mmCIF file with all atom_site columns, C-alpha atoms in Angstrom:
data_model
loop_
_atom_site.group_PDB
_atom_site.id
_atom_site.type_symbol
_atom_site.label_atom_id
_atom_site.label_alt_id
_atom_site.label_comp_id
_atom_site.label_asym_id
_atom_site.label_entity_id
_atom_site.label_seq_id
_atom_site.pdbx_PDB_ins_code
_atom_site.Cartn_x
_atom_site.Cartn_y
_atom_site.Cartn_z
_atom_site.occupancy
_atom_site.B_iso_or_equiv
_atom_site.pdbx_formal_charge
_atom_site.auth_seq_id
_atom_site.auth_comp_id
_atom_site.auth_asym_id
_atom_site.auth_atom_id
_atom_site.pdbx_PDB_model_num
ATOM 1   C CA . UNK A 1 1   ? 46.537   16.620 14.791 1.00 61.00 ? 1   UNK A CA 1
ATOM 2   C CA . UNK A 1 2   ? 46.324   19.840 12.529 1.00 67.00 ? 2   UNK A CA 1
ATOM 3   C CA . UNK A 1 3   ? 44.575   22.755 13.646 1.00 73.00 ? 3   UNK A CA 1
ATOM 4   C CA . UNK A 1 4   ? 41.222   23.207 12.330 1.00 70.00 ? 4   UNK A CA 1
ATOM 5   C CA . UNK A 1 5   ? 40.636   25.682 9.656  1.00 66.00 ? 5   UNK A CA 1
ATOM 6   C CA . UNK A 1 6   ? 39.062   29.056 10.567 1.00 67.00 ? 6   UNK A CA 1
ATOM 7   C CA . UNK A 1 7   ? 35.428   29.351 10.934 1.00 63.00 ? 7   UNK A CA 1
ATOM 8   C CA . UNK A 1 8   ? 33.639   29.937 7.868  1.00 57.00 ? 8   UNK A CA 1
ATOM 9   C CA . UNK A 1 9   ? 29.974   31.074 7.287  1.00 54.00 ? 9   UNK A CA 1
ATOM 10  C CA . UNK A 1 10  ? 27.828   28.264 6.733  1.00 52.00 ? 10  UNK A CA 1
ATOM 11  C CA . UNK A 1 11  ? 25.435   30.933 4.920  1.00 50.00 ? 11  UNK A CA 1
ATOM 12  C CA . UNK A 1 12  ? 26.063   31.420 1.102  1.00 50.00 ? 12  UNK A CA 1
ATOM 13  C CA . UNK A 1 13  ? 24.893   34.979 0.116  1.00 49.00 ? 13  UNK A CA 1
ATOM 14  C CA . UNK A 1 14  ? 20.366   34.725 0.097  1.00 49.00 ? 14  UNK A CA 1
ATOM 15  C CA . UNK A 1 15  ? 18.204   37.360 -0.022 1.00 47.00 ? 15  UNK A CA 1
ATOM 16  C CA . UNK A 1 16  ? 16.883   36.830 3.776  1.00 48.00 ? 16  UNK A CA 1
ATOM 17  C CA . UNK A 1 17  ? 14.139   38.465 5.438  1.00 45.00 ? 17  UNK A CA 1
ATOM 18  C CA . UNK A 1 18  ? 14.565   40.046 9.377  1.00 43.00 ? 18  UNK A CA 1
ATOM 19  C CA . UNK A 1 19  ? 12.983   36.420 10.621 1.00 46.00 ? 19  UNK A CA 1
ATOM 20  C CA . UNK A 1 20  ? 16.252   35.107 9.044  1.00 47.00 ? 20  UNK A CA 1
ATOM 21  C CA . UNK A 1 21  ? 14.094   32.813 6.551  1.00 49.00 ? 21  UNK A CA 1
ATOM 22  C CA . UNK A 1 22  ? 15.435   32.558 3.026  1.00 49.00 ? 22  UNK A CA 1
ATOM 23  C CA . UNK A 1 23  ? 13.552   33.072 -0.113 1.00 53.00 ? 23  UNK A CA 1
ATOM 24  C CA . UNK A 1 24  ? 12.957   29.987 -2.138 1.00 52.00 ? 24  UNK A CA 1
ATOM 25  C CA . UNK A 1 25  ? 14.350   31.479 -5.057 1.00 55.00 ? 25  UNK A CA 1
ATOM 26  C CA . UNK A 1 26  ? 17.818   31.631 -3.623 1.00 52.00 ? 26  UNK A CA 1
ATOM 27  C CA . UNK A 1 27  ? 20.318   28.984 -6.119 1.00 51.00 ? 27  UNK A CA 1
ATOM 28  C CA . UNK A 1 28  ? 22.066   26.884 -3.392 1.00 51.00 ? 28  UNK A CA 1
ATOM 29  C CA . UNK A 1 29  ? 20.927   26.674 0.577  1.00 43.00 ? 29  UNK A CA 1
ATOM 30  C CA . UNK A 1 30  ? 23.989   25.700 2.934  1.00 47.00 ? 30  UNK A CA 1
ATOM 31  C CA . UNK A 1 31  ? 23.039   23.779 5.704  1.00 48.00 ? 31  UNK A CA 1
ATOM 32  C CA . UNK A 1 32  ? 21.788   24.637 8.809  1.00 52.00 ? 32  UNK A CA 1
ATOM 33  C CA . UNK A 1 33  ? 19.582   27.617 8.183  1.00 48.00 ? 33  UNK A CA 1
ATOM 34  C CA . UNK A 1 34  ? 16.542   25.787 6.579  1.00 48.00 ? 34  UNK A CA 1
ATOM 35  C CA . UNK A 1 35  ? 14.920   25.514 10.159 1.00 53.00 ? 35  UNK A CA 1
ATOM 36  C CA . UNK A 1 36  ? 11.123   27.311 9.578  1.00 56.00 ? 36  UNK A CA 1
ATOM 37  C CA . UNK A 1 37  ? 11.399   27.579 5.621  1.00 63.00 ? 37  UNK A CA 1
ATOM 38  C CA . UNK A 1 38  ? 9.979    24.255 4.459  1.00 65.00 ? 38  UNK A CA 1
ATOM 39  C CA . UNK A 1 39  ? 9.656    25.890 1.166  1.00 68.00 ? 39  UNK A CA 1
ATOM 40  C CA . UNK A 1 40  ? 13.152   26.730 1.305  1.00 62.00 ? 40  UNK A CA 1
ATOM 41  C CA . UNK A 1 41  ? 14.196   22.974 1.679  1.00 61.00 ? 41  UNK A CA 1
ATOM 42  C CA . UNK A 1 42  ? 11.630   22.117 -1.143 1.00 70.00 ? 42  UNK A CA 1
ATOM 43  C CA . UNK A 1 43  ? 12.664   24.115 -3.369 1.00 73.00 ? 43  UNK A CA 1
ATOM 44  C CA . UNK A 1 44  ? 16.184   24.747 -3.274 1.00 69.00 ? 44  UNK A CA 1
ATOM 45  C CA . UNK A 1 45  ? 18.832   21.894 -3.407 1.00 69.00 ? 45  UNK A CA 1
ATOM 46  C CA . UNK A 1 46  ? 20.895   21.066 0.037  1.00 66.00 ? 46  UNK A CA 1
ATOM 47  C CA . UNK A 1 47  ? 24.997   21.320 -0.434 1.00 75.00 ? 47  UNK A CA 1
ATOM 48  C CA . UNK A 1 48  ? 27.954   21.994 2.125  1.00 78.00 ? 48  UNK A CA 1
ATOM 49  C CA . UNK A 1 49  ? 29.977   24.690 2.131  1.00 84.00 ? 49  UNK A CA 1
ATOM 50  C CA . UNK A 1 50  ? 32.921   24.014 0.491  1.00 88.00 ? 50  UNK A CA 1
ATOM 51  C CA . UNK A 1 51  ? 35.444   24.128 3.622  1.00 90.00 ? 51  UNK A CA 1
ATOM 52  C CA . UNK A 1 52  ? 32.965   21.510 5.338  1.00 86.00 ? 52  UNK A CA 1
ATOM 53  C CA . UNK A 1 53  ? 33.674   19.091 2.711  1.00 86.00 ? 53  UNK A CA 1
ATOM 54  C CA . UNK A 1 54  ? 37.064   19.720 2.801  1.00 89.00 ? 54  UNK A CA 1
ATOM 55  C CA . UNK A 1 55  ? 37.105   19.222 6.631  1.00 88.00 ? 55  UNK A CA 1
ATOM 56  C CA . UNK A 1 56  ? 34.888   15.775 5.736  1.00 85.00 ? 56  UNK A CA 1
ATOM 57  C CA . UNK A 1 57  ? 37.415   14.524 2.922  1.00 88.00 ? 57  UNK A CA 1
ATOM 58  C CA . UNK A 1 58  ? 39.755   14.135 5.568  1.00 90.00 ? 58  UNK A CA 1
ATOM 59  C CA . UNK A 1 59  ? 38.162   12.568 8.740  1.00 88.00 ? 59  UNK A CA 1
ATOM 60  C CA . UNK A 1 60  ? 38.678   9.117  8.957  1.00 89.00 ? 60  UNK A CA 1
ATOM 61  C CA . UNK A 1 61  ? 35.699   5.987  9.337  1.00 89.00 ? 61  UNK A CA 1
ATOM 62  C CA . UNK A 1 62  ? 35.725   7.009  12.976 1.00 92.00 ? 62  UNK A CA 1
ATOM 63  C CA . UNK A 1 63  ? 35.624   10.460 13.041 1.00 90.00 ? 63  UNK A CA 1
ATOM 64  C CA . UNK A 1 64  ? 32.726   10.540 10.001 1.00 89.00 ? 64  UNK A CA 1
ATOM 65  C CA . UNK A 1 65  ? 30.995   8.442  12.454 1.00 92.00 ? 65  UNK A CA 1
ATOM 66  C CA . UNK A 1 66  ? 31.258   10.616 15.333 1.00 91.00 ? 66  UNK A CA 1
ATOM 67  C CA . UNK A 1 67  ? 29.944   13.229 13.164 1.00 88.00 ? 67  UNK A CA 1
ATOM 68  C CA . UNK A 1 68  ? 26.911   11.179 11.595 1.00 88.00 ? 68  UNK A CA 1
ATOM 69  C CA . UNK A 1 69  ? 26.524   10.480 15.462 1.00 92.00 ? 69  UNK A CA 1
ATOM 70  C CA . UNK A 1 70  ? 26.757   14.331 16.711 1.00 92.00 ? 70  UNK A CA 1
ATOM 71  C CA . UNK A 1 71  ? 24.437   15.071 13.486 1.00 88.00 ? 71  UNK A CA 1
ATOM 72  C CA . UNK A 1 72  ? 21.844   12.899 14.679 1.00 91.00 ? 72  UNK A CA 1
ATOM 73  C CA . UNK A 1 73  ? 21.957   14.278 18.196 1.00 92.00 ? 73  UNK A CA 1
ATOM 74  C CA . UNK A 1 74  ? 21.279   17.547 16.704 1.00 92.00 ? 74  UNK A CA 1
ATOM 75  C CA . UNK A 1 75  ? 18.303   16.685 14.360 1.00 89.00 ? 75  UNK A CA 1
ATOM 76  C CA . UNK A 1 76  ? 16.870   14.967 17.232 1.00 90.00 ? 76  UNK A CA 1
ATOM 77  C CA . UNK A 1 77  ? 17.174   17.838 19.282 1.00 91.00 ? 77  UNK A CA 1
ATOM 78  C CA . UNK A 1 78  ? 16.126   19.857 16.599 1.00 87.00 ? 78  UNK A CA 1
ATOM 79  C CA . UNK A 1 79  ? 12.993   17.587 16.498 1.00 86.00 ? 79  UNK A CA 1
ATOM 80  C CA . UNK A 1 80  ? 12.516   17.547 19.930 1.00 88.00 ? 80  UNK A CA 1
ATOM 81  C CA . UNK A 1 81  ? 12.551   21.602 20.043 1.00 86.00 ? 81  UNK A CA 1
ATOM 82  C CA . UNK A 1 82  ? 10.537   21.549 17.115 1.00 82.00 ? 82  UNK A CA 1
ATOM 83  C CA . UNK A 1 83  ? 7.901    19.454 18.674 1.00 82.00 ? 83  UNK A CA 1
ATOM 84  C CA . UNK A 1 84  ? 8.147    21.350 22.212 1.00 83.00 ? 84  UNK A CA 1
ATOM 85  C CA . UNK A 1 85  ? 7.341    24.109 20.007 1.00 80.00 ? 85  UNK A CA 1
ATOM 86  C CA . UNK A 1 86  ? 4.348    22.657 17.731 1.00 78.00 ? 86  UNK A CA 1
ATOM 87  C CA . UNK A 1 87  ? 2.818    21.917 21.404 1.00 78.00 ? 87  UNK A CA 1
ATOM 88  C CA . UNK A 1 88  ? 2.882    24.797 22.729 1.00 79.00 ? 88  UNK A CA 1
ATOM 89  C CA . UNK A 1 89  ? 1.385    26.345 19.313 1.00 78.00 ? 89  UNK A CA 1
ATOM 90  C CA . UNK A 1 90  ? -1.370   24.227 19.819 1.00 80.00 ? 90  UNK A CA 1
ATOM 91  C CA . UNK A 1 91  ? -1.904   25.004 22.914 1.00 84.00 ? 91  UNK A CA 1
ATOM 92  C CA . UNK A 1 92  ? -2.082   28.683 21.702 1.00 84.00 ? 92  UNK A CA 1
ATOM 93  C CA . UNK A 1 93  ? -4.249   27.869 19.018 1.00 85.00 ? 93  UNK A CA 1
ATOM 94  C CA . UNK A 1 94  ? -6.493   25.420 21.395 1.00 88.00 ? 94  UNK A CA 1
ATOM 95  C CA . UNK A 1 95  ? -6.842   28.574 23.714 1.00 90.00 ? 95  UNK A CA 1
ATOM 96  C CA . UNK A 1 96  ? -7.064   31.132 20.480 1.00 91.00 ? 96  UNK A CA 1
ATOM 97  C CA . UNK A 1 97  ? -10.263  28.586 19.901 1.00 92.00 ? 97  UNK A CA 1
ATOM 98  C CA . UNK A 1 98  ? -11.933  28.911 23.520 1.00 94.00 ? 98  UNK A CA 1
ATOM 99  C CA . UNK A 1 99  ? -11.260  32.441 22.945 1.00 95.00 ? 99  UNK A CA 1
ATOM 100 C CA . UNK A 1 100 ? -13.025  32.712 19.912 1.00 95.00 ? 100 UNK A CA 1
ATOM 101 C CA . UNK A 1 101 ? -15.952  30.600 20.976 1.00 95.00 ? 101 UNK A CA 1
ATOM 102 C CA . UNK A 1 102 ? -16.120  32.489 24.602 1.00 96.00 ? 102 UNK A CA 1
ATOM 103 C CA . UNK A 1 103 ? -16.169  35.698 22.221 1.00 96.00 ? 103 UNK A CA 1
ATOM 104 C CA . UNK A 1 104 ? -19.104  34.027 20.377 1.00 96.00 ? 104 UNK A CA 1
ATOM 105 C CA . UNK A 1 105 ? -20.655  33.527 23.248 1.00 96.00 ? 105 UNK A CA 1
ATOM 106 C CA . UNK A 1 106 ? -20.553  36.723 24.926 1.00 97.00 ? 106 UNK A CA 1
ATOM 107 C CA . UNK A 1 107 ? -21.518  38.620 21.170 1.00 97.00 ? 107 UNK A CA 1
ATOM 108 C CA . UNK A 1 108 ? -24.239  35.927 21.657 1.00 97.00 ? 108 UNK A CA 1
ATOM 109 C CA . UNK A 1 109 ? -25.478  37.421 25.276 1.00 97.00 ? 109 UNK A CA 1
ATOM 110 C CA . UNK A 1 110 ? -24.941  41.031 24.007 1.00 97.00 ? 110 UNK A CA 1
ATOM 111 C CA . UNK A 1 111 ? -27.660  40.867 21.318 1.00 97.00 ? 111 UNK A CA 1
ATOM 112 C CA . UNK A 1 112 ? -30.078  38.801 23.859 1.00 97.00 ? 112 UNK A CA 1
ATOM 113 C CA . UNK A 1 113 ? -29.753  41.909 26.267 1.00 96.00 ? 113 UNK A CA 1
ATOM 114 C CA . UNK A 1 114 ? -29.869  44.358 23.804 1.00 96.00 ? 114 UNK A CA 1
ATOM 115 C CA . UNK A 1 115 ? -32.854  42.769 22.598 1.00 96.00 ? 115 UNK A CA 1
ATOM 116 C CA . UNK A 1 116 ? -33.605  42.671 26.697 1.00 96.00 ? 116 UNK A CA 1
ATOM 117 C CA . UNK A 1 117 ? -33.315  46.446 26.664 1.00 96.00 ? 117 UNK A CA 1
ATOM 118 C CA . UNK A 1 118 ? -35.379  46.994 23.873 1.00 94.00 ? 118 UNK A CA 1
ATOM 119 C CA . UNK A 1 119 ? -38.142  45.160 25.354 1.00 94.00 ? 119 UNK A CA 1
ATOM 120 C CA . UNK A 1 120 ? -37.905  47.207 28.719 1.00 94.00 ? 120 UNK A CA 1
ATOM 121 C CA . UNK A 1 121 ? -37.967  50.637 27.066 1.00 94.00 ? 121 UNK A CA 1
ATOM 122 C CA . UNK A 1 122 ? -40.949  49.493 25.257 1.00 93.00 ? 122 UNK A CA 1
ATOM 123 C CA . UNK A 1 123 ? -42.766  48.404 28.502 1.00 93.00 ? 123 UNK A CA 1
ATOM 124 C CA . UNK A 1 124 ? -41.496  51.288 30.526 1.00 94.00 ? 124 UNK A CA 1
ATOM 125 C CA . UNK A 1 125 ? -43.211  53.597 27.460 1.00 93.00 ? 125 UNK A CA 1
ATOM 126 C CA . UNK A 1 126 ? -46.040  51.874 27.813 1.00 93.00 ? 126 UNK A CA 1
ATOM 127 C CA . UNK A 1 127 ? -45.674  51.948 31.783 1.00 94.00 ? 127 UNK A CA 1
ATOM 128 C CA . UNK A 1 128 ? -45.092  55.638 31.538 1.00 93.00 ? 128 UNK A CA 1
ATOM 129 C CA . UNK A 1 129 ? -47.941  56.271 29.591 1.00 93.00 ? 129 UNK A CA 1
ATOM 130 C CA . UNK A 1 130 ? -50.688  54.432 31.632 1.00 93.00 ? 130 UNK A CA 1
ATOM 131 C CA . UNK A 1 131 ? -49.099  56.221 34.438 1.00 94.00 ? 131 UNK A CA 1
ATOM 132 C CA . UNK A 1 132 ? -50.190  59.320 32.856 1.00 95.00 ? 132 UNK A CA 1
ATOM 133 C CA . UNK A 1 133 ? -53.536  58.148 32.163 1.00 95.00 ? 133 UNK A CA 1
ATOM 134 C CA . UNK A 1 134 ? -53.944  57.193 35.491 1.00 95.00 ? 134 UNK A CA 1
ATOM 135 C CA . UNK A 1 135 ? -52.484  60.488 36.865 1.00 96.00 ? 135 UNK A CA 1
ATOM 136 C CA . UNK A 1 136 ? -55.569  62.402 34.641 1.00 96.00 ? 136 UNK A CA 1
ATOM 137 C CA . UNK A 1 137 ? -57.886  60.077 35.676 1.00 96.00 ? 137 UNK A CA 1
ATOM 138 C CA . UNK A 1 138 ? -57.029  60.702 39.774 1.00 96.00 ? 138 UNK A CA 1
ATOM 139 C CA . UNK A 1 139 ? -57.294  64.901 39.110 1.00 96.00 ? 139 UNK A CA 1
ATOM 140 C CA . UNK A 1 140 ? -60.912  63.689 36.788 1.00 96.00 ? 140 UNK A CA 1
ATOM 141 C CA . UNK A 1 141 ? -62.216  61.659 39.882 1.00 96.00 ? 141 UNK A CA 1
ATOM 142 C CA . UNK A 1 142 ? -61.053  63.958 42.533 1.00 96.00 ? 142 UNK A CA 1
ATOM 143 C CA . UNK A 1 143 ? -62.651  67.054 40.533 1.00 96.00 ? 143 UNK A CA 1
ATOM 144 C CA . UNK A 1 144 ? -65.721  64.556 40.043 1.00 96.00 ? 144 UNK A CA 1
ATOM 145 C CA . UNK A 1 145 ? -65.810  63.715 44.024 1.00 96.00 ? 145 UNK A CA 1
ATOM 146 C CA . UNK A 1 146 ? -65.535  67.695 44.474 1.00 96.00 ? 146 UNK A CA 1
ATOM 147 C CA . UNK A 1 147 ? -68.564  67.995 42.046 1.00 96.00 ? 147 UNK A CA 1
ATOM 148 C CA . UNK A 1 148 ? -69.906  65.601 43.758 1.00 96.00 ? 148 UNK A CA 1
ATOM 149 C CA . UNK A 1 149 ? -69.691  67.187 47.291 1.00 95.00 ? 149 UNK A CA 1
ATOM 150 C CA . UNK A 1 150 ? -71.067  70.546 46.144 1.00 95.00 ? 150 UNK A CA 1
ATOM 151 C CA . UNK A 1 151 ? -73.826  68.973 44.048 1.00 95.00 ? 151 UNK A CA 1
ATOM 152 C CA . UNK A 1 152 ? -75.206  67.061 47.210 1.00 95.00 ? 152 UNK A CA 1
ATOM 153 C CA . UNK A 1 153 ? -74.762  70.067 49.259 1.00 94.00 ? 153 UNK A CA 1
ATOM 154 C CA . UNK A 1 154 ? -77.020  72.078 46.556 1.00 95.00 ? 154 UNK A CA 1
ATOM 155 C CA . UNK A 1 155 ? -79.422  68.950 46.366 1.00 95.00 ? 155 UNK A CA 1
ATOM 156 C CA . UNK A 1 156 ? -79.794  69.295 50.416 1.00 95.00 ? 156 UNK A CA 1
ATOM 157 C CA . UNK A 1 157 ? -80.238  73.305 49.885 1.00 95.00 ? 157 UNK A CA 1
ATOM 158 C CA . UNK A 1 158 ? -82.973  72.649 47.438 1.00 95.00 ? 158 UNK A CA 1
ATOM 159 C CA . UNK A 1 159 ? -84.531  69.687 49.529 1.00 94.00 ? 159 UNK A CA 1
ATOM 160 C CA . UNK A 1 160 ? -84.723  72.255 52.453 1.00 94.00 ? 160 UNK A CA 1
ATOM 161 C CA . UNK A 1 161 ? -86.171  75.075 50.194 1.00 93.00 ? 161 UNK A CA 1
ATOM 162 C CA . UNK A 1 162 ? -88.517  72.628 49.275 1.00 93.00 ? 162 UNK A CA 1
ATOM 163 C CA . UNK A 1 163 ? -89.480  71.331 52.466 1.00 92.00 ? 163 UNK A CA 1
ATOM 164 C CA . UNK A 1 164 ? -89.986  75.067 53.191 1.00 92.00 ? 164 UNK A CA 1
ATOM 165 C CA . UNK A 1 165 ? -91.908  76.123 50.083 1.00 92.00 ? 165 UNK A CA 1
ATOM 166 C CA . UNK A 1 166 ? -93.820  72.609 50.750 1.00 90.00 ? 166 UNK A CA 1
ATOM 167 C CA . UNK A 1 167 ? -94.555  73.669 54.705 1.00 89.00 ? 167 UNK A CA 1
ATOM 168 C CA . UNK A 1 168 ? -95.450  77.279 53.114 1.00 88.00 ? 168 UNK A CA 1
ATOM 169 C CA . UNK A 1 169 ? -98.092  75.896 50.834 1.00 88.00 ? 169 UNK A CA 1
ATOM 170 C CA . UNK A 1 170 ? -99.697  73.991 53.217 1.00 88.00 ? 170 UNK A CA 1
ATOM 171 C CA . UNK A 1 171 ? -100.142 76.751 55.433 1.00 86.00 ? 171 UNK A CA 1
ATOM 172 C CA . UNK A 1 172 ? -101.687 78.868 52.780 1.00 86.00 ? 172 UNK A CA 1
ATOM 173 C CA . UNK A 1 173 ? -103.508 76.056 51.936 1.00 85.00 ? 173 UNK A CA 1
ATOM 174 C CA . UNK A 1 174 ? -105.108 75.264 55.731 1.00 85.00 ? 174 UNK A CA 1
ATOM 175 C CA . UNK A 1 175 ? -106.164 79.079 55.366 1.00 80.00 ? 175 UNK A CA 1
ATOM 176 C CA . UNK A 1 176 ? -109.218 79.832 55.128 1.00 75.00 ? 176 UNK A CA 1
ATOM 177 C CA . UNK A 1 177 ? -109.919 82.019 51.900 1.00 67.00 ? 177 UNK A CA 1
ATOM 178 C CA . UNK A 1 178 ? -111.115 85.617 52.483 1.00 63.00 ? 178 UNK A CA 1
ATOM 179 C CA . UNK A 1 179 ? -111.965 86.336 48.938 1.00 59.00 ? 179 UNK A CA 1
ATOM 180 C CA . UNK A 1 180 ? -114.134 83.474 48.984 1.00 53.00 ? 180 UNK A CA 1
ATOM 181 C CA . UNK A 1 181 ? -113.084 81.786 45.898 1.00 54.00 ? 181 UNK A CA 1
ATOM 182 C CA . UNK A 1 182 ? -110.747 78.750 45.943 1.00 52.00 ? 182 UNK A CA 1
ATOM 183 C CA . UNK A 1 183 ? -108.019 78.797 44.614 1.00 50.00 ? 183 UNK A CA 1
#
C-alpha cells in the first residue's frame, strides 16, 4: 500500500465571510464547504481539488465504491443534520409566531385598559365634582336648617309679643273710657 499523500485544503482561495459562507462570485467551489450557501452551489460550478482526483485516479472498482458508499453516508448524514436542524428552526419560528400573536394580544389588552383608564378618570371627574356639589349643598342646608332654627325662634318671640300686645288691647279695650269718647 503507499502512504497517502499529505493533507491538502479542500478550500481553493474565496472571498469568505466570518459564517464561513462563500460569495457566489468566487470562479471554482471545492467540495465540501457549500453546506448553507445554496447560492454558492447555484452559481458556481462543483470540481475536486486536484490531489483528490489524483487520489481517485488510482483507487480501484472497490475502493471507488467504498468511497461512493462513505460519500453517501455523509450526505445522508448531512441530510439528516440538515433536517434535525430545519425542525428545530421551525420550531423557533412556530414559537417566534405564538410570540408574536401573544404580543398582539397583550398590545390588544393594553389599549382596552388604557381606554379602561380613560373612562375611570372621566367618571371619577365627574364623581369628584358632584361630590363637591354635594359638599356646598350640605354647608347650604345646614346654614338653611340654622336659619331655620332662629327664624322659628323669632316667629315664637313675635307670636308671644303678640299674644301680649293682643292680651294688652283687650284690657284697654274692657276699660271703661274716662274721656268719654270711644275710641
Amino acid at each position: 500500500t503507499q502512504p497517502r499523500p499529505a493533507k491538502v485544503s479542500r478550500v481553493d482561495i474565496t472571498n469568505t465571510s466570518a459564517t464561513g459562507r462563500a460569495t457566489p462570485s468566487s470562479p471554482r467551489f471545492v467540495l465540501p464547504p457549500a453546506i448553507g450557501s445554496p447560492d454558492l452551489v447555484r452559481k458556481s460550478p462543483v470540481a475536486l481539488s486536484d490531489a483528490e482526483q489524483a487520489i481517485m485516479n488510482d483507487m480501484g472498482p472497490e475502493a471507488l465504491k467504498n468511497e461512493l458508499a462513505d460519500a453517501m453516508v455523509a450526505a445522508f448524514k448531512l441530510m439528516e443534520i440538515s433536517s434535525f436542524l430545519n425542525g428545530r428552526e421551525c420550531k423557533y419560528l412556530e414559537e417566534r409566531d405564538t410570540a408574536k400573536e401573544e404580543a398582539a394580544l397583550l398590545r390588544q389588552s393594553l389599549e382596552q385598559a388604557k381606554v379602561n383608564h380613560a373612562a375611570y378618570k372621566d367618571r371619577y371627574k365627574l364623581q369628584a365634582g358632584l361630590v363637591t356639589q354635594l359638599t356646598e349643598k350640605e354647608k347650604e342646608a345646614a346654614r338653611l336648617v340654622e336659619e331655620k332654627a332662629e327664624l322659628e325662634g323669632r316667629l315664637k318671640e313675635l307670636s308671644t309679643e303678640r299674644d301680649t300686645l293682643a292680651g294688652k288691647v283687650k284690657d284697654l279695650e274692657s276699660r271703661p273710657c274716662s274721656s268719654g269718647t270711644a275710641p
